[in-house]
Amino acid sequence: MKRSEIKRRPLADTVLATLEPEAKVYRELDGNGLYFRVKPSGSKSWELRYKSPDTGKWSWYGLGSYTDLSGARARKEASRVQDLIRDGIDPVKKRRADLEATDAAKANTFKRAAEYWYQHKADNGRRAQTLKGMRLALDRDILPVIGDRPIGSLSHPDCVGIQETIEKRGAFNTAEKVRGWLREIFGMAVAKGWCFSNPAAEMHRVAAQAPKEKQLAHLYESELPDFLRALRTAPSRTLVATAAWMTVYTASRPGMVRQAEWSEIDLDNALWSIPGEKMKMHLPHLAPLPTQVVDLLRELKRTTGRGKWVFPSNGPKNPVLSDNSINKCFALIGYKGRMTGHGSRHTFKTLVSEHGWNTVWSERHLAHVKKGEEATYDKAQYLAPRRIMTQWYADYLDALQAGMTKQIQAEFDSRVNVLGENIVELVRRA
């Protein structure tokens, strides 16, 4: 219909729907400052005529298109805007401020905070392996879910949902780490003023209980002779076999053995100095090397001694032997599921404890760090007695391999007793 045919205000729905466009844009008053605008293209919208409370000048405020707002909804929205004007608020300026706040909130995403946190960790010297785990968790478990969302919009259920997803695939250790990392990211964001609460707090209260951890496969003394004889004839190449023997003789973590560098090893003094960044607790560690390991490494140095790594990899993917190389060596001699590289540490601890060696020395040798005040004051390495203990252990393994007799057993036990009588002097030298 033509606008000349309009007979009443406010405009009826039939009028709004059928009002025809003209050559120029025009507005028809609906009532109380609300106008219905029609363009030559036929598009229709609502506008409010108002006097700015700031300038006193008359202005137009667009409420929305006719397709989005019916007559009733447009009048309701106009009433809301007029309430703002009566309160001294210019609706155009408010809309602009709201849009800017929305844009700022969209830019202030969780990803922004997470990347800031990650870079902070990298800049402050976190270990490469730890950073790798953080990066993997961010890219796989966290950012795809909440990365693009404004950080201030995230809630406790969002964080718990991430935790539950990880738990469902059985990665309980990862879930625990991610829980702590989320808490750190939000904590840093609060400190920076990017959000005002930490929705990752108290997540441990709803965390699923991990299955009871199974002890890593390891052998007891009675099982060692057959294992050691089998290992002596292992079909693995020399590089892998040497790494396996070094793990068994020194009871070191397999990862530390695989990542050993020639610059860390002093063969003349039979000492392996492992830097803190490689250690689990980030503290440097000294590992005395029994003569058996020194001999093996002297032989290996002819092959790999010109490079950086003691146990370099053949492939381009990793610079050193793969994670599973030592366990695979054990599997090839029939000990899959019965003995692991890390299990050699359990074997060492059990055997030296049963033969009366000082617990403090064996704990220090395994790099089990004390906690609390005790760790603050006790920095002793006990190197002198540990040298004797580790050499005793390597010799004992060789005796088991060769065939232990009661007489040989008595001789080994007497060495422990003699050492006990000289403990004061050994500790003084340590």
GROMACS .gro file of C-alpha atoms in nm:
model
  430
    1MET     CA    1   0.000   0.000   0.000
    2LYS     CA    2   0.100   0.362  -0.047
    3ARG     CA    3   0.188   0.570   0.257
    4SER     CA    4  -0.087   0.819   0.165
    5GLU     CA    5  -0.335   0.543   0.251
    6ILE     CA    6  -0.220   0.511   0.614
    7LYS     CA    7  -0.518   0.589   0.836
    8ARG     CA    8  -0.394   0.535   1.196
    9ARG     CA    9  -0.094   0.524   1.429
   10PRO     CA   10   0.076   0.317   1.559
   11LEU     CA   11   0.119   0.140   1.229
   12ALA     CA   12  -0.066  -0.190   1.191
   13ASP     CA   13   0.125  -0.504   1.100
   14THR     CA   14  -0.050  -0.520   0.764
   15VAL     CA   15   0.072  -0.166   0.688
   16LEU     CA   16   0.427  -0.250   0.787
   17ALA     CA   17   0.429  -0.553   0.561
   18THR     CA   18   0.271  -0.392   0.253
   19LEU     CA   19   0.404  -0.035   0.262
   20GLU     CA   20   0.551   0.039  -0.081
   21PRO     CA   21   0.891   0.202  -0.150
   22GLU     CA   22   0.924   0.533  -0.332
   23ALA     CA   23   1.191   0.700  -0.539
   24LYS     CA   24   1.350   0.842  -0.226
   25VAL     CA   25   1.389   0.709   0.123
   26TYR     CA   26   1.113   0.815   0.360
   27ARG     CA   27   1.008   0.772   0.723
   28GLU     CA   28   0.661   0.727   0.867
   29LEU     CA   29   0.590   0.811   1.230
   30ASP     CA   30   0.471   0.514   1.433
   31GLY     CA   31   0.437   0.721   1.750
   32ASN     CA   32   0.633   0.853   2.049
   33GLY     CA   33   0.943   0.935   1.839
   34LEU     CA   34   0.953   0.593   1.669
   35TYR     CA   35   0.972   0.597   1.288
   36PHE     CA   36   0.939   0.330   1.021
   37ARG     CA   37   1.199   0.387   0.746
   38VAL     CA   38   1.153   0.259   0.389
   39LYS     CA   39   1.430   0.267   0.127
   40PRO     CA   40   1.381   0.273  -0.252
   41SER     CA   41   1.522  -0.082  -0.257
   42GLY     CA   42   1.228  -0.194  -0.043
   43SER     CA   43   1.430  -0.262   0.274
   44LYS     CA   44   1.256  -0.148   0.591
   45SER     CA   45   1.390  -0.058   0.936
   46TRP     CA   46   1.309   0.119   1.263
   47GLU     CA   47   1.462   0.446   1.386
   48LEU     CA   48   1.413   0.654   1.699
   49ARG     CA   49   1.423   1.032   1.688
   50TYR     CA   50   1.579   1.160   2.009
   51LYS     CA   51   1.753   1.461   2.160
   52SER     CA   52   2.104   1.383   2.285
   53PRO     CA   53   2.134   1.442   2.662
   54ASP     CA   54   2.498   1.543   2.603
   55THR     CA   55   2.463   1.798   2.320
   56GLY     CA   56   2.092   1.880   2.314
   57LYS     CA   57   2.088   1.812   1.940
   58TRP     CA   58   1.838   1.590   1.763
   59SER     CA   59   1.970   1.260   1.627
   60TRP     CA   60   1.856   0.930   1.482
   61TYR     CA   61   1.912   0.595   1.653
   62GLY     CA   62   1.869   0.278   1.449
   63LEU     CA   63   1.683   0.001   1.631
   64GLY     CA   64   1.706  -0.270   1.365
   65SER     CA   65   1.549  -0.402   1.049
   66TYR     CA   66   1.179  -0.476   1.013
   67THR     CA   67   1.256  -0.841   0.943
   68ASP     CA   68   1.424  -0.863   1.285
   69LEU     CA   69   1.180  -0.642   1.478
   70SER     CA   70   0.805  -0.657   1.450
   71GLY     CA   71   0.605  -0.349   1.540
   72ALA     CA   72   0.547  -0.465   1.898
   73ARG     CA   73   0.914  -0.549   1.953
   74ALA     CA   74   1.030  -0.221   1.799
   75ARG     CA   75   0.806  -0.021   2.035
   76LYS     CA   76   0.937  -0.216   2.333
   77GLU     CA   77   1.298  -0.153   2.228
   78ALA     CA   78   1.223   0.217   2.169
   79SER     CA   79   1.083   0.242   2.522
   80ARG     CA   80   1.402   0.084   2.663
   81VAL     CA   81   1.624   0.330   2.475
   82GLN     CA   82   1.411   0.625   2.589
   83ASP     CA   83   1.461   0.514   2.948
   84LEU     CA   84   1.837   0.541   2.889
   85ILE     CA   85   1.796   0.889   2.745
   86ARG     CA   86   1.592   0.998   3.048
   87ASP     CA   87   1.881   0.872   3.263
   88GLY     CA   88   2.118   1.099   3.072
   89ILE     CA   89   2.276   0.826   2.856
   90ASP     CA   90   2.328   0.886   2.486
   91PRO     CA   91   2.228   0.554   2.317
   92VAL     CA   92   2.460   0.604   2.019
   93LYS     CA   93   2.762   0.652   2.244
   94LYS     CA   94   2.656   0.360   2.461
   95ARG     CA   95   2.624   0.134   2.158
   96ARG     CA   96   2.970   0.236   2.040
   97ALA     CA   97   3.118   0.170   2.385
   98ASP     CA   98   2.943  -0.167   2.406
   99LEU     CA   99   3.080  -0.269   2.065
  100GLU     CA  100   3.432  -0.167   2.167
  101ALA     CA  101   3.399  -0.367   2.489
  102THR     CA  102   3.275  -0.667   2.294
  103ASP     CA  103   3.560  -0.640   2.046
  104ALA     CA  104   3.809  -0.613   2.333
  105ALA     CA  105   3.658  -0.917   2.501
  106LYS     CA  106   3.681  -1.114   2.176
  107ALA     CA  107   4.048  -1.020   2.142
  108ASN     CA  108   4.112  -1.112   2.506
  109THR     CA  109   4.092  -1.483   2.439
  110PHE     CA  110   4.210  -1.774   2.647
  111LYS     CA  111   4.465  -1.848   2.374
  112ARG     CA  112   4.625  -1.509   2.429
  113ALA     CA  113   4.669  -1.583   2.800
  114ALA     CA  114   4.786  -1.940   2.736
  115GLU     CA  115   5.052  -1.834   2.486
  116TYR     CA  116   5.172  -1.562   2.723
  117TRP     CA  117   5.201  -1.822   3.002
  118TYR     CA  118   5.383  -2.069   2.777
  119GLN     CA  119   5.633  -1.807   2.660
  120HIS     CA  120   5.690  -1.702   3.021
  121LYS     CA  121   5.776  -2.065   3.106
  122ALA     CA  122   6.013  -2.088   2.807
  123ASP     CA  123   6.185  -1.759   2.892
  124ASN     CA  124   6.240  -1.873   3.249
  125GLY     CA  125   6.433  -2.183   3.156
  126ARG     CA  126   6.184  -2.468   3.177
  127ARG     CA  127   6.326  -2.794   3.045
  128ALA     CA  128   6.270  -2.871   2.677
  129GLN     CA  129   6.092  -3.194   2.766
  130THR     CA  130   5.853  -3.011   3.001
  131LEU     CA  131   5.784  -2.743   2.740
  132LYS     CA  132   5.715  -3.016   2.486
  133GLY     CA  133   5.451  -3.165   2.716
  134MET     CA  134   5.293  -2.825   2.777
  135ARG     CA  135   5.282  -2.750   2.405
  136LEU     CA  136   5.124  -3.087   2.327
  137ALA     CA  137   4.856  -3.041   2.593
  138LEU     CA  138   4.776  -2.690   2.473
  139ASP     CA  139   4.750  -2.787   2.107
  140ARG     CA  140   4.568  -3.118   2.157
  141ASP     CA  141   4.350  -3.086   2.465
  142ILE     CA  142   4.301  -2.720   2.559
  143LEU     CA  143   4.314  -2.465   2.277
  144PRO     CA  144   4.084  -2.653   2.035
  145VAL     CA  145   3.816  -2.644   2.306
  146ILE     CA  146   3.845  -2.298   2.465
  147GLY     CA  147   4.128  -2.121   2.283
  148ASP     CA  148   3.914  -1.876   2.082
  149ARG     CA  149   3.673  -1.792   2.363
  150PRO     CA  150   3.702  -1.470   2.566
  151ILE     CA  151   3.885  -1.566   2.882
  152GLY     CA  152   3.637  -1.381   3.102
  153SER     CA  153   3.351  -1.593   2.968
  154LEU     CA  154   3.501  -1.926   3.075
  155SER     CA  155   3.361  -2.109   3.375
  156HIS     CA  156   3.443  -2.398   3.604
  157PRO     CA  157   3.243  -2.649   3.393
  158ASP     CA  158   3.451  -2.552   3.087
  159CYS     CA  159   3.770  -2.647   3.269
  160VAL     CA  160   3.623  -2.961   3.423
  161GLY     CA  161   3.508  -3.069   3.077
  162ILE     CA  162   3.868  -3.063   2.952
  163GLN     CA  163   3.980  -3.264   3.253
  164GLU     CA  164   3.708  -3.524   3.202
  165THR     CA  165   3.790  -3.564   2.832
  166ILE     CA  166   4.152  -3.644   2.915
  167GLU     CA  167   4.050  -3.882   3.194
  168LYS     CA  168   3.818  -4.072   2.957
  169ARG     CA  169   4.114  -4.178   2.745
  170GLY     CA  170   4.291  -4.301   3.059
  171ALA     CA  171   4.560  -4.031   3.064
  172PHE     CA  172   4.527  -3.954   3.435
  173ASN     CA  173   4.880  -3.820   3.470
  174THR     CA  174   4.820  -3.579   3.182
  175ALA     CA  175   4.488  -3.475   3.337
  176GLU     CA  176   4.665  -3.389   3.661
  177LYS     CA  177   4.928  -3.180   3.480
  178VAL     CA  178   4.668  -3.001   3.266
  179ARG     CA  179   4.468  -2.923   3.580
  180GLY     CA  180   4.771  -2.747   3.728
  181TRP     CA  181   4.858  -2.570   3.403
  182LEU     CA  182   4.505  -2.435   3.362
  183ARG     CA  183   4.516  -2.304   3.717
  184GLU     CA  184   4.847  -2.130   3.641
  185ILE     CA  185   4.721  -1.976   3.315
  186PHE     CA  186   4.410  -1.830   3.477
  187GLY     CA  187   4.613  -1.716   3.778
  188MET     CA  188   4.850  -1.526   3.552
  189ALA     CA  189   4.554  -1.380   3.360
  190VAL     CA  190   4.403  -1.254   3.686
  191ALA     CA  191   4.735  -1.092   3.776
  192LYS     CA  192   4.746  -0.923   3.434
  193GLY     CA  193   4.387  -0.799   3.465
  194TRP     CA  194   4.261  -1.008   3.173
  195CYS     CA  195   3.997  -1.180   3.386
  196PHE     CA  196   3.877  -1.153   3.743
  197SER     CA  197   3.846  -1.510   3.868
  198ASN     CA  198   4.016  -1.847   3.833
  199PRO     CA  199   3.763  -2.108   3.712
  200ALA     CA  200   4.031  -2.380   3.724
  201ALA     CA  201   4.052  -2.370   4.103
  202GLU     CA  202   3.940  -2.674   4.306
  203MET     CA  203   3.928  -2.901   3.999
  204HIS     CA  204   4.102  -3.174   4.195
  205ARG     CA  205   3.785  -3.218   4.400
  206VAL     CA  206   3.600  -3.360   4.098
  207ALA     CA  207   3.895  -3.540   3.938
  208ALA     CA  208   3.854  -3.909   3.865
  209GLN     CA  209   4.068  -4.141   4.072
  210ALA     CA  210   4.344  -4.297   3.866
  211PRO     CA  211   4.378  -4.675   3.872
  212LYS     CA  212   4.633  -4.799   4.121
  213GLU     CA  213   4.971  -4.765   3.954
  214LYS     CA  214   5.141  -5.090   3.871
  215GLN     CA  215   5.504  -5.117   3.974
  216LEU     CA  216   5.740  -5.123   3.678
  217ALA     CA  217   5.854  -5.473   3.588
  218HIS     CA  218   6.180  -5.563   3.761
  219LEU     CA  219   6.371  -5.867   3.879
  220TYR     CA  220   6.472  -5.997   4.221
  221GLU     CA  221   6.812  -6.142   4.304
  222SER     CA  222   6.713  -6.501   4.236
  223GLU     CA  223   6.600  -6.404   3.884
  224LEU     CA  224   6.908  -6.204   3.793
  225PRO     CA  225   7.157  -6.480   3.693
  226ASP     CA  226   6.949  -6.602   3.398
  227PHE     CA  227   6.866  -6.248   3.293
  228LEU     CA  228   7.229  -6.131   3.303
  229ARG     CA  229   7.351  -6.433   3.107
  230ALA     CA  230   7.081  -6.373   2.847
  231LEU     CA  231   7.168  -6.004   2.826
  232ARG     CA  232   7.533  -6.092   2.764
  233THR     CA  233   7.428  -6.267   2.441
  234ALA     CA  234   7.160  -6.016   2.337
  235PRO     CA  235   7.117  -5.982   1.958
  236SER     CA  236   7.087  -5.601   1.983
  237ARG     CA  237   7.354  -5.391   1.817
  238THR     CA  238   7.648  -5.281   2.033
  239LEU     CA  239   7.516  -4.928   2.087
  240VAL     CA  240   7.185  -5.050   2.232
  241ALA     CA  241   7.343  -5.333   2.432
  242THR     CA  242   7.591  -5.090   2.590
  243ALA     CA  243   7.307  -4.855   2.687
  244ALA     CA  244   7.121  -5.149   2.840
  245TRP     CA  245   7.424  -5.260   3.044
  246MET     CA  246   7.492  -4.902   3.158
  247THR     CA  247   7.131  -4.880   3.277
  248VAL     CA  248   7.159  -5.210   3.465
  249TYR     CA  249   7.499  -5.143   3.621
  250THR     CA  250   7.433  -4.782   3.728
  251ALA     CA  251   7.057  -4.805   3.804
  252SER     CA  252   7.017  -4.475   3.620
  253ARG     CA  253   6.696  -4.361   3.456
  254PRO     CA  254   6.692  -4.494   3.098
  255GLY     CA  255   6.620  -4.147   2.961
  256MET     CA  256   6.931  -4.010   3.130
  257VAL     CA  257   7.142  -4.290   2.982
  258ARG     CA  258   7.005  -4.239   2.631
  259GLN     CA  259   7.067  -3.862   2.649
  260ALA     CA  260   7.417  -3.890   2.795
  261GLU     CA  261   7.680  -3.667   2.632
  262TRP     CA  262   8.052  -3.735   2.613
  263SER     CA  263   8.119  -3.393   2.767
  264GLU     CA  264   7.942  -3.513   3.085
  265ILE     CA  265   8.153  -3.826   3.129
  266ASP     CA  266   8.500  -3.831   3.284
  267LEU     CA  267   8.632  -4.179   3.215
  268ASP     CA  268   8.964  -4.116   3.391
  269ASN     CA  269   8.784  -4.035   3.715
  270ALA     CA  270   8.495  -4.275   3.650
  271LEU     CA  271   8.236  -4.002   3.703
  272TRP     CA  272   7.923  -3.897   3.515
  273SER     CA  273   7.812  -3.537   3.581
  274ILE     CA  274   7.450  -3.493   3.478
  275PRO     CA  275   7.332  -3.129   3.452
  276GLY     CA  276   7.019  -3.021   3.637
  277GLU     CA  277   6.815  -2.948   3.325
  278LYS     CA  278   6.824  -3.319   3.239
  279MET     CA  279   6.723  -3.441   3.583
  280LYS     CA  280   6.367  -3.505   3.698
  281MET     CA  281   6.401  -3.265   3.992
  282HIS     CA  282   6.615  -3.014   3.796
  283LEU     CA  283   6.916  -3.063   4.026
  284PRO     CA  284   7.263  -3.165   3.902
  285HIS     CA  285   7.364  -3.520   3.987
  286LEU     CA  286   7.696  -3.703   4.012
  287ALA     CA  287   7.693  -4.073   3.923
  288PRO     CA  288   8.007  -4.277   3.996
  289LEU     CA  289   8.078  -4.529   3.722
  290PRO     CA  290   8.189  -4.884   3.807
  291THR     CA  291   8.485  -5.017   3.612
  292GLN     CA  292   8.255  -5.236   3.402
  293VAL     CA  293   8.079  -4.927   3.264
  294VAL     CA  294   8.406  -4.739   3.214
  295ASP     CA  295   8.536  -5.029   3.004
  296LEU     CA  296   8.217  -5.042   2.797
  297LEU     CA  297   8.226  -4.666   2.736
  298ARG     CA  298   8.595  -4.667   2.640
  299GLU     CA  299   8.515  -4.925   2.376
  300LEU     CA  300   8.209  -4.734   2.255
  301LYS     CA  301   8.401  -4.407   2.238
  302ARG     CA  302   8.595  -4.544   1.944
  303THR     CA  303   8.269  -4.540   1.750
  304THR     CA  304   8.067  -4.243   1.879
  305GLY     CA  305   8.332  -4.041   2.064
  306ARG     CA  306   8.369  -3.776   1.794
  307GLY     CA  307   8.005  -3.673   1.828
  308LYS     CA  308   7.804  -3.507   2.102
  309TRP     CA  309   7.594  -3.803   2.211
  310VAL     CA  310   7.716  -4.122   2.370
  311PHE     CA  311   7.422  -4.313   2.220
  312PRO     CA  312   7.330  -4.132   1.897
  313SER     CA  313   7.039  -4.240   1.681
  314ASN     CA  314   7.069  -4.361   1.323
  315GLY     CA  315   6.750  -4.188   1.212
  316PRO     CA  316   6.679  -3.816   1.158
  317LYS     CA  317   6.377  -3.800   1.388
  318ASN     CA  318   6.560  -3.815   1.722
  319PRO     CA  319   6.925  -3.733   1.804
  320VAL     CA  320   6.957  -4.026   2.047
  321LEU     CA  321   6.826  -4.379   2.091
  322SER     CA  322   6.448  -4.406   2.104
  323ASP     CA  323   6.251  -4.434   2.428
  324ASN     CA  324   6.185  -4.802   2.378
  325SER     CA  325   6.532  -4.914   2.268
  326ILE     CA  326   6.646  -5.048   2.606
  327ASN     CA  327   6.318  -5.224   2.681
  328LYS     CA  328   6.323  -5.374   2.332
  329CYS     CA  329   6.670  -5.511   2.405
  330PHE     CA  330   6.528  -5.684   2.714
  331ALA     CA  331   6.230  -5.811   2.513
  332LEU     CA  332   6.458  -5.970   2.253
  333ILE     CA  333   6.615  -6.191   2.521
  334GLY     CA  334   6.277  -6.307   2.647
  335TYR     CA  335   6.211  -6.056   2.926
  336LYS     CA  336   5.928  -5.852   2.777
  337GLY     CA  337   5.692  -5.757   3.059
  338ARG     CA  338   5.935  -5.902   3.315
  339MET     CA  339   6.212  -5.641   3.315
  340THR     CA  340   6.229  -5.277   3.210
  341GLY     CA  341   6.499  -5.014   3.201
  342HIS     CA  342   6.341  -4.823   3.485
  343GLY     CA  343   6.282  -5.151   3.666
  344SER     CA  344   6.659  -5.183   3.706
  345ARG     CA  345   6.633  -4.906   3.966
  346HIS     CA  346   6.387  -5.115   4.168
  347THR     CA  347   6.622  -5.412   4.138
  348PHE     CA  348   6.920  -5.206   4.258
  349LYS     CA  349   6.734  -5.057   4.553
  350THR     CA  350   6.599  -5.397   4.664
  351LEU     CA  351   6.931  -5.576   4.633
  352VAL     CA  352   7.154  -5.319   4.809
  353SER     CA  353   6.895  -5.277   5.085
  354GLU     CA  354   6.880  -5.654   5.144
  355HIS     CA  355   7.259  -5.665   5.169
  356GLY     CA  356   7.277  -5.389   5.429
  357TRP     CA  357   7.391  -5.085   5.233
  358ASN     CA  358   7.317  -4.744   5.380
  359THR     CA  359   6.974  -4.620   5.268
  360VAL     CA  360   7.093  -4.259   5.246
  361TRP     CA  361   7.361  -4.358   4.996
  362SER     CA  362   7.130  -4.564   4.778
  363GLU     CA  363   6.865  -4.291   4.779
  364ARG     CA  364   7.123  -4.033   4.678
  365HIS     CA  365   7.251  -4.264   4.405
  366LEU     CA  366   6.897  -4.293   4.267
  367ALA     CA  367   6.868  -3.910   4.280
  368HIS     CA  368   6.569  -3.930   4.509
  369VAL     CA  369   6.561  -3.574   4.638
  370LYS     CA  370   6.463  -3.497   4.996
  371LYS     CA  371   6.177  -3.258   5.063
  372GLY     CA  372   6.118  -2.964   5.292
  373GLU     CA  373   6.372  -2.829   5.538
  374GLU     CA  374   6.584  -3.144   5.515
  375ALA     CA  375   6.645  -3.079   5.146
  376THR     CA  376   6.743  -2.720   5.220
  377TYR     CA  377   7.035  -2.815   5.442
  378ASP     CA  378   7.146  -3.159   5.321
  379LYS     CA  379   7.338  -3.115   4.993
  380ALA     CA  380   7.578  -3.405   5.052
  381GLN     CA  381   7.653  -3.626   4.752
  382TYR     CA  382   7.815  -3.909   4.959
  383LEU     CA  383   8.034  -3.969   4.657
  384ALA     CA  384   8.310  -4.173   4.827
  385PRO     CA  385   8.083  -4.438   4.982
  386ARG     CA  386   7.864  -4.443   4.672
  387ARG     CA  387   8.168  -4.525   4.459
  388ILE     CA  388   8.228  -4.831   4.672
  389MET     CA  389   7.861  -4.926   4.681
  390THR     CA  390   7.811  -4.901   4.303
  391GLN     CA  391   8.130  -5.095   4.233
  392TRP     CA  392   8.015  -5.361   4.480
  393TYR     CA  393   7.681  -5.377   4.302
  394ALA     CA  394   7.835  -5.415   3.954
  395ASP     CA  395   8.074  -5.683   4.082
  396TYR     CA  396   7.786  -5.860   4.254
  397LEU     CA  397   7.588  -5.869   3.928
  398ASP     CA  398   7.890  -6.017   3.752
  399ALA     CA  399   7.922  -6.279   4.027
  400LEU     CA  400   7.554  -6.367   3.989
  401GLN     CA  401   7.603  -6.403   3.618
  402ALA     CA  402   7.907  -6.628   3.662
  403GLY     CA  403   7.742  -6.840   3.930
  404MET     CA  404   7.731  -6.728   4.293
  405THR     CA  405   7.868  -6.969   4.556
  406LYS     CA  406   7.826  -6.944   4.931
  407GLN     CA  407   8.193  -6.857   4.966
  408ILE     CA  408   8.167  -6.575   4.712
  409GLN     CA  409   7.846  -6.457   4.879
  410ALA     CA  410   8.027  -6.441   5.214
  411GLU     CA  411   8.310  -6.239   5.060
  412PHE     CA  412   8.068  -5.983   4.917
  413ASP     CA  413   7.883  -5.951   5.247
  414SER     CA  414   8.212  -5.902   5.432
  415ARG     CA  415   8.288  -5.607   5.203
  416VAL     CA  416   7.966  -5.442   5.319
  417ASN     CA  417   8.059  -5.503   5.684
  418VAL     CA  418   8.409  -5.362   5.640
  419LEU     CA  419   8.264  -5.052   5.480
  420GLY     CA  420   8.027  -5.014   5.775
  421GLU     CA  421   8.323  -5.007   6.012
  422ASN     CA  422   8.479  -4.720   5.817
  423ILE     CA  423   8.166  -4.513   5.769
  424VAL     CA  424   8.290  -4.207   5.959
  425GLU     CA  425   8.599  -4.176   5.742
  426LEU     CA  426   8.400  -4.230   5.421
  427VAL     CA  427   8.143  -3.967   5.507
  428ARG     CA  428   8.421  -3.724   5.593
  429ARG     CA  429   8.573  -3.783   5.248
  430ALA     CA  430   8.237  -3.759   5.066
   0.00000   0.00000   0.00000
